[in-house]
Coordinates of C-alpha atoms and ligand atoms in Angstrom, one line a residue:
M1 CA 53.0 111.7 86.3
G2 CA 55.4 110.0 88.6
A3 CA 52.8 109.4 91.2
A4 CA 50.3 108.1 88.6
T5 CA 53.0 105.7 87.3
A6 CA 53.9 104.6 90.8
W7 CA 50.3 103.8 91.5
R8 CA 50.1 101.6 88.4
L9 CA 53.4 99.8 89.1
A10 CA 52.7 99.1 92.8
R11 CA 49.2 97.9 92.1
R12 CA 50.9 95.3 89.8
G13 CA 53.0 94.1 92.6
H14 CA 56.3 95.8 91.7
D15 CA 58.7 97.2 94.3
V16 CA 58.4 101.0 93.9
E17 CA 60.4 103.9 95.4
I18 CA 59.2 107.5 94.6
H19 CA 61.8 110.3 95.0
E20 CA 60.5 113.9 95.2
Q21 CA 63.0 116.7 95.7
F22 CA 60.3 118.9 97.4
H23 CA 57.1 117.6 98.9
I24 CA 53.8 116.4 97.5
G25 CA 51.8 119.5 96.7
H26 CA 54.8 121.9 96.2
M27 CA 54.2 124.9 93.9
R28 CA 57.5 124.9 91.9
G29 CA 56.7 122.5 89.1
S30 CA 53.6 121.8 86.9
S31 CA 51.0 120.0 88.9
H32 CA 50.0 122.3 91.7
G33 CA 46.8 124.2 92.1
R34 CA 43.2 123.0 92.7
S35 CA 41.9 122.4 89.2
R36 CA 42.8 121.5 85.6
I37 CA 40.6 121.1 82.5
V38 CA 39.5 117.6 81.4
R39 CA 38.0 117.1 78.1
L40 CA 37.6 114.6 75.2
A41 CA 37.7 117.5 72.7
Y42 CA 40.8 117.1 70.7
P43 CA 41.1 117.6 67.0
E44 CA 42.6 114.1 66.3
P45 CA 40.7 110.9 67.1
E46 CA 43.8 109.3 68.8
W47 CA 43.9 112.1 71.4
V48 CA 40.1 111.7 72.0
E49 CA 40.7 107.9 72.5
F50 CA 43.7 108.6 74.9
A51 CA 41.5 110.9 76.9
E52 CA 38.8 108.3 77.0
Q53 CA 41.3 105.9 78.5
A54 CA 42.3 108.5 81.0
F55 CA 38.8 109.1 82.1
A56 CA 38.4 105.4 82.8
G57 CA 41.5 105.7 84.9
W58 CA 40.2 108.6 86.9
R59 CA 37.1 106.6 87.6
E60 CA 39.4 103.8 88.9
L61 CA 41.3 106.2 91.2
E62 CA 38.1 107.8 92.4
A63 CA 36.7 104.3 93.3
E64 CA 39.9 103.4 95.1
S65 CA 40.4 106.5 96.9
D66 CA 36.7 107.2 97.6
E67 CA 37.3 110.8 96.4
R68 CA 35.4 112.8 93.8
L69 CA 38.2 114.0 91.5
L70 CA 36.2 114.7 88.3
E71 CA 33.6 117.6 88.2
L72 CA 32.0 117.4 84.7
Y73 CA 30.4 120.7 83.9
G74 CA 31.2 120.4 80.2
L75 CA 33.6 122.3 77.9
L76 CA 32.9 125.1 75.5
E77 CA 35.3 125.3 72.5
L78 CA 35.0 128.8 71.0
V79 CA 36.0 128.8 67.3
G80 CA 35.8 131.3 64.5
D81 CA 35.4 128.4 62.0
P82 CA 33.5 125.3 63.0
A83 CA 35.9 123.2 60.7
T84 CA 38.7 124.0 63.2
S85 CA 36.7 122.5 66.1
S86 CA 37.1 119.1 67.5
R87 CA 33.8 118.1 65.8
D88 CA 35.2 115.5 63.4
A89 CA 37.4 113.8 65.9
L90 CA 34.6 113.5 68.4
E91 CA 32.3 112.3 65.7
A92 CA 34.9 109.7 64.6
R93 CA 35.0 108.4 68.2
G94 CA 31.2 108.6 68.7
A95 CA 31.6 111.0 71.5
E96 CA 28.7 113.4 72.5
Y97 CA 28.9 117.0 71.4
E98 CA 26.7 119.9 70.2
L99 CA 27.5 122.7 67.8
L100 CA 25.9 126.0 68.7
E101 CA 25.8 129.4 66.9
A102 CA 27.0 132.3 68.9
E103 CA 23.4 133.6 69.8
A104 CA 22.2 130.2 71.0
A105 CA 25.3 129.8 73.2
R106 CA 24.9 133.3 74.7
A107 CA 21.3 132.3 75.5
R108 CA 22.5 129.2 77.4
W109 CA 25.5 130.4 79.3
P110 CA 26.6 133.9 80.6
I111 CA 29.5 133.9 78.2
A112 CA 30.0 136.5 75.5
V113 CA 30.7 134.7 72.2
P114 CA 31.7 136.9 69.3
D115 CA 29.1 137.2 66.5
G116 CA 29.8 134.7 63.7
W117 CA 31.7 132.4 66.0
T118 CA 30.6 128.8 66.8
V119 CA 30.7 127.0 70.2
L120 CA 31.3 123.2 70.4
F121 CA 29.7 122.1 73.7
Q122 CA 31.3 118.7 74.9
P123 CA 29.4 117.5 78.0
E124 CA 31.9 114.9 79.3
A125 CA 34.5 117.5 80.3
G126 CA 35.1 120.1 83.0
I127 CA 37.8 119.9 85.7
V128 CA 39.8 117.4 87.6
R129 CA 40.6 118.4 91.3
A130 CA 44.3 118.6 90.7
D131 CA 45.4 118.9 94.4
L132 CA 43.2 115.9 95.4
A133 CA 44.2 113.9 92.4
W134 CA 48.0 114.2 93.1
Q135 CA 47.5 113.2 96.7
A136 CA 45.2 110.4 95.7
F137 CA 47.8 108.8 93.4
V138 CA 50.4 109.0 96.1
D139 CA 48.1 107.5 98.8
A140 CA 46.9 104.7 96.5
A141 CA 50.6 103.9 95.5
A142 CA 51.5 103.8 99.1
K143 CA 48.6 101.6 100.0
A144 CA 49.8 99.2 97.3
G145 CA 53.3 99.3 98.9
A146 CA 55.2 102.1 97.1
K147 CA 57.7 104.0 99.4
L148 CA 57.7 107.8 99.0
H149 CA 60.8 109.8 99.8
E150 CA 60.2 113.5 100.0
S151 CA 62.9 116.1 100.1
S152 CA 64.9 113.6 98.2
R153 CA 66.7 115.2 95.2
V154 CA 68.3 112.7 92.9
E155 CA 71.5 114.2 91.6
A156 CA 72.3 111.5 89.1
L157 CA 70.2 108.6 87.8
A158 CA 73.3 106.4 88.1
D159 CA 73.1 106.8 91.9
L160 CA 69.8 104.9 91.8
D161 CA 70.1 101.2 92.6
A162 CA 67.1 99.9 90.7
D163 CA 66.2 97.6 87.7
V164 CA 64.3 100.4 86.1
V165 CA 64.3 104.2 86.7
V166 CA 61.2 106.1 85.5
V167 CA 62.1 109.8 85.0
T168 CA 59.0 112.0 85.3
A169 CA 60.9 115.0 86.5
G170 CA 58.8 117.7 84.5
P171 CA 60.8 120.8 83.7
W172 CA 63.9 119.3 85.4
A173 CA 64.0 116.0 83.3
G174 CA 66.4 117.3 80.6
R175 CA 69.2 117.9 83.1
L176 CA 68.8 114.4 84.6
L177 CA 68.7 112.7 81.3
E178 CA 71.6 114.6 79.5
P179 CA 74.4 112.8 81.5
E180 CA 72.8 109.5 80.3
G181 CA 73.2 110.6 76.7
I182 CA 69.4 111.0 76.3
D183 CA 68.3 114.1 74.6
L184 CA 64.8 115.6 75.6
P185 CA 63.9 118.4 73.0
V186 CA 61.6 120.5 75.1
K187 CA 61.0 124.2 76.0
V188 CA 60.4 125.2 79.6
T189 CA 58.3 128.2 80.2
R190 CA 56.8 130.0 83.3
E191 CA 53.1 130.4 82.7
T192 CA 50.8 132.8 84.6
V193 CA 47.2 131.9 85.8
A194 CA 44.8 134.2 87.6
Y195 CA 41.7 133.8 89.9
F196 CA 38.4 135.6 89.7
A197 CA 35.3 135.8 91.8
L198 CA 32.4 133.8 90.2
D199 CA 29.5 132.8 92.2
G200 CA 26.4 130.7 91.2
P201 CA 26.2 127.3 89.5
P202 CA 29.5 126.0 88.1
L203 CA 30.1 126.9 84.3
P204 CA 31.7 124.7 81.6
S205 CA 35.3 125.1 81.1
V206 CA 36.1 127.4 78.1
V207 CA 38.9 127.2 75.5
R208 CA 39.1 129.9 72.8
L209 CA 40.9 128.8 69.8
D210 CA 43.3 131.1 67.8
P211 CA 41.7 131.3 64.4
E212 CA 45.1 131.3 62.6
T213 CA 46.9 128.6 64.5
R214 CA 43.9 126.6 65.7
D215 CA 45.9 126.3 68.9
H216 CA 44.3 127.2 72.3
A217 CA 44.8 130.9 72.9
M218 CA 42.9 131.6 76.2
Y219 CA 41.3 129.1 78.6
S220 CA 39.2 129.3 81.8
L221 CA 37.8 126.7 84.2
R222 CA 36.1 126.3 87.6
D223 CA 38.2 127.1 90.7
P224 CA 36.6 125.4 93.8
V225 CA 37.6 128.4 96.1
H226 CA 37.2 131.6 94.0
G227 CA 34.9 130.3 91.3
L228 CA 37.0 131.0 88.2
K229 CA 40.6 130.3 87.1
A230 CA 41.9 131.7 83.7
G231 CA 45.2 131.7 81.7
A232 CA 46.8 132.3 78.4
H233 CA 48.1 129.1 76.7
H234 CA 51.9 129.1 75.8
A235 CA 52.3 132.7 76.5
G236 CA 55.1 132.7 79.3
P237 CA 58.8 133.3 79.1
E238 CA 61.4 130.6 79.0
T239 CA 62.6 129.8 82.5
D240 CA 64.8 127.8 84.7
P241 CA 62.7 125.7 87.1
D242 CA 65.2 126.2 89.9
E243 CA 64.7 130.0 89.7
D244 CA 61.9 131.7 91.6
G245 CA 59.3 133.4 89.3
L246 CA 56.5 135.8 89.7
P247 CA 53.2 136.1 87.7
D248 CA 53.8 138.2 84.5
L249 CA 51.9 141.5 84.8
G250 CA 51.4 141.8 81.1
L251 CA 49.9 138.4 80.9
L252 CA 47.8 139.2 83.9
D253 CA 46.4 142.2 82.1
Q254 CA 45.8 140.1 79.0
I255 CA 43.9 137.4 81.1
S256 CA 41.9 140.0 82.9
V257 CA 40.8 141.8 79.7
W258 CA 39.8 138.4 78.2
V259 CA 37.8 137.4 81.3
G260 CA 36.1 140.9 81.2
E261 CA 35.2 140.4 77.6
T262 CA 34.0 136.8 77.9
Y263 CA 32.2 136.6 81.2
T264 CA 29.3 138.9 81.5
D265 CA 28.9 138.4 85.3
V266 CA 32.5 138.4 86.4
D267 CA 34.5 141.3 87.9
P268 CA 37.7 141.2 85.9
E269 CA 39.8 142.3 88.8
P270 CA 42.0 139.3 89.7
L271 CA 41.7 138.0 93.3
G272 CA 45.0 136.2 93.1
A273 CA 47.6 134.9 90.6
E274 CA 50.4 132.3 90.5
T275 CA 52.9 130.7 88.1
C276 CA 53.2 127.2 86.9
V277 CA 55.7 125.7 84.5
Y278 CA 55.1 124.2 81.1
T279 CA 57.5 121.6 79.5
T280 CA 56.7 121.8 75.9
T281 CA 57.6 119.6 72.8
A282 CA 57.5 121.2 69.3
D283 CA 54.3 119.4 68.3
E284 CA 52.8 119.3 71.9
S285 CA 53.0 115.5 71.9
F286 CA 54.2 113.5 74.8
V287 CA 57.6 111.8 75.1
L288 CA 56.9 108.3 76.5
E289 CA 59.9 106.1 75.8
R290 CA 62.5 103.6 77.1
H291 CA 66.3 103.8 76.8
G292 CA 67.8 100.7 78.5
R293 CA 66.9 100.8 82.3
I294 CA 65.6 104.4 81.9
V295 CA 62.0 105.2 81.1
V296 CA 61.4 108.8 80.1
G297 CA 57.9 110.3 80.8
S298 CA 57.5 114.0 79.6
P299 CA 53.8 114.4 79.0
C300 CA 53.1 118.1 79.4
S301 CA 53.0 120.8 76.8
G302 CA 50.4 122.5 79.0
H303 CA 47.8 119.8 78.5
G304 CA 49.0 116.6 80.2
F305 CA 47.3 116.5 83.6
K306 CA 44.0 115.1 82.3
F307 CA 45.9 112.1 80.8
A308 CA 47.8 111.1 84.0
P309 CA 46.1 107.7 84.7
A310 CA 46.7 106.7 81.1
V311 CA 50.2 108.1 81.0
G312 CA 50.9 106.2 84.2
D313 CA 49.6 102.9 82.6
R314 CA 51.9 103.5 79.5
L315 CA 55.0 104.3 81.5
A316 CA 54.3 101.3 83.8
K317 CA 54.1 99.0 80.7
L318 CA 57.3 100.5 79.3
A319 CA 59.0 99.9 82.7
T320 CA 57.8 96.3 83.0
G321 CA 57.5 95.4 79.3
Ligands
FAD1 C1 49.4 126.9 84.1 C2 49.2 125.5 83.7 C3 48.0 125.1 83.4 C4 47.6 123.8 82.9 N1 46.4 123.5 82.6 C5 46.1 122.2 82.3 C6 44.8 121.7 82.1 O1 43.8 122.6 82.1 N2 44.6 120.4 81.7 C7 45.6 119.6 81.6 O2 45.3 118.5 81.2 N3 46.9 119.9 81.8 C8 47.2 121.2 82.2 N4 48.5 121.6 82.5 C9 49.5 120.6 82.2 C10 49.8 119.7 83.5 O3 49.6 120.5 84.7 C11 51.1 119.1 83.4 O4 51.2 118.5 82.2 C12 51.4 118.0 84.5 O5 51.1 118.6 85.7 C13 52.9 117.6 84.4 O6 53.1 116.7 85.5 P1 54.6 116.1 85.8 O7 54.5 115.2 86.8 O8 55.2 115.7 84.4 O9 55.4 117.4 86.1 P2 55.8 118.1 87.7 O10 54.6 118.2 88.3 O11 56.7 119.2 87.4 O12 56.5 116.9 88.3 C14 57.9 116.6 88.2 C15 58.3 116.4 89.7 O13 59.7 115.8 89.6 C16 60.3 116.4 90.8 N5 61.8 116.4 90.5 C17 62.4 117.1 89.5 N6 63.8 116.8 89.5 C18 64.0 116.0 90.5 C19 65.1 115.3 91.1 N7 66.4 115.6 90.6 N8 65.0 114.5 92.2 C20 63.8 114.3 92.7 N9 62.6 114.9 92.3 C21 62.7 115.7 91.2 C22 59.8 117.9 90.8 O14 60.0 118.5 92.1 C23 58.3 117.6 90.6 O15 57.6 117.4 91.7 C24 48.7 122.9 82.8 C25 50.0 123.2 83.4 C26 50.2 124.5 83.7 C27 51.6 124.9 84.2

């Protein structure tokens, strides 16, 4: 999010400095790894519109960096009740989708859909290459004049001599903002993801909705190296981002069982696993706000990556508005 904001600000001619306590690509926060799900499928039209703005931004960054960042194999939203799907919001935005019965979906993809369930197929979706995207934002920002300081941990915002400070410190943001009297009501959790061997043509990303909460329960997406990445949404323990953490073995089992049940051609034995940190608000919305010279960007809740170009735009406008 900081790199996306720096890109937007530097392109608009502002004098931008980026401070990163580790290095671009490090694995201690929320943005590492090779892939993230991108989709328009959200239950509310305003989120679909926000995702549409982000897709336009990804295309801009692809053109500027001459990199293919989006790989659009589609998204399958598995729901017990079609009324809980993203159908109405997509309809309201005129976005393309198909609703399929379980049998029809099973005939089309090697995915085991429970009898009586419905699948919403949303074609303008798939993955963004997370590692390439993070670097592309940084490179594009630098090309536009931004200065990157790696291994540069900011101890206090007051130490920064700048007209505006944009704080996109992920799970560390709260402790930077507190001394400034800015409260950031978020929960920080360490999530577990796993990788599985999947050969053959890329499959759509998959989200399985919890019939009770309508929230995403399990998800999976293409991994460019192993073939498949999968995880359990909002399932990890609370954590301190400065502490080291290992994949949760119980979650690994849960993910492996789900992969075994869902993918007819995949060996559910994980090839690898890692952790990644969520910074979550109570309603999974994003905190994008300004307090004097401080702009706060906390756009995660486990679903922020896809919005980065649009988040960068909004934070840049807050910083210069
Ligand atoms: C397991 C997992 C799966 C996900 N899946 C998806 C998905 O499929 N689709 C999707 O859209 N989103 C997904 N997300 C969410 C998405 O990855 C995050 O919302 C996004 O990466 C958040 O980026 P960020 O820049 O806010 O946070 P980070 O990437 O955590 O960035 C914060 C940066 O600030 C630096 N920093 C902190 N404190 C300081 C300091 N004092 N001085 C200097 N630097 C500092 C940190 O080192 C870090 O690099 C997922 C997240 C996880 C964890």
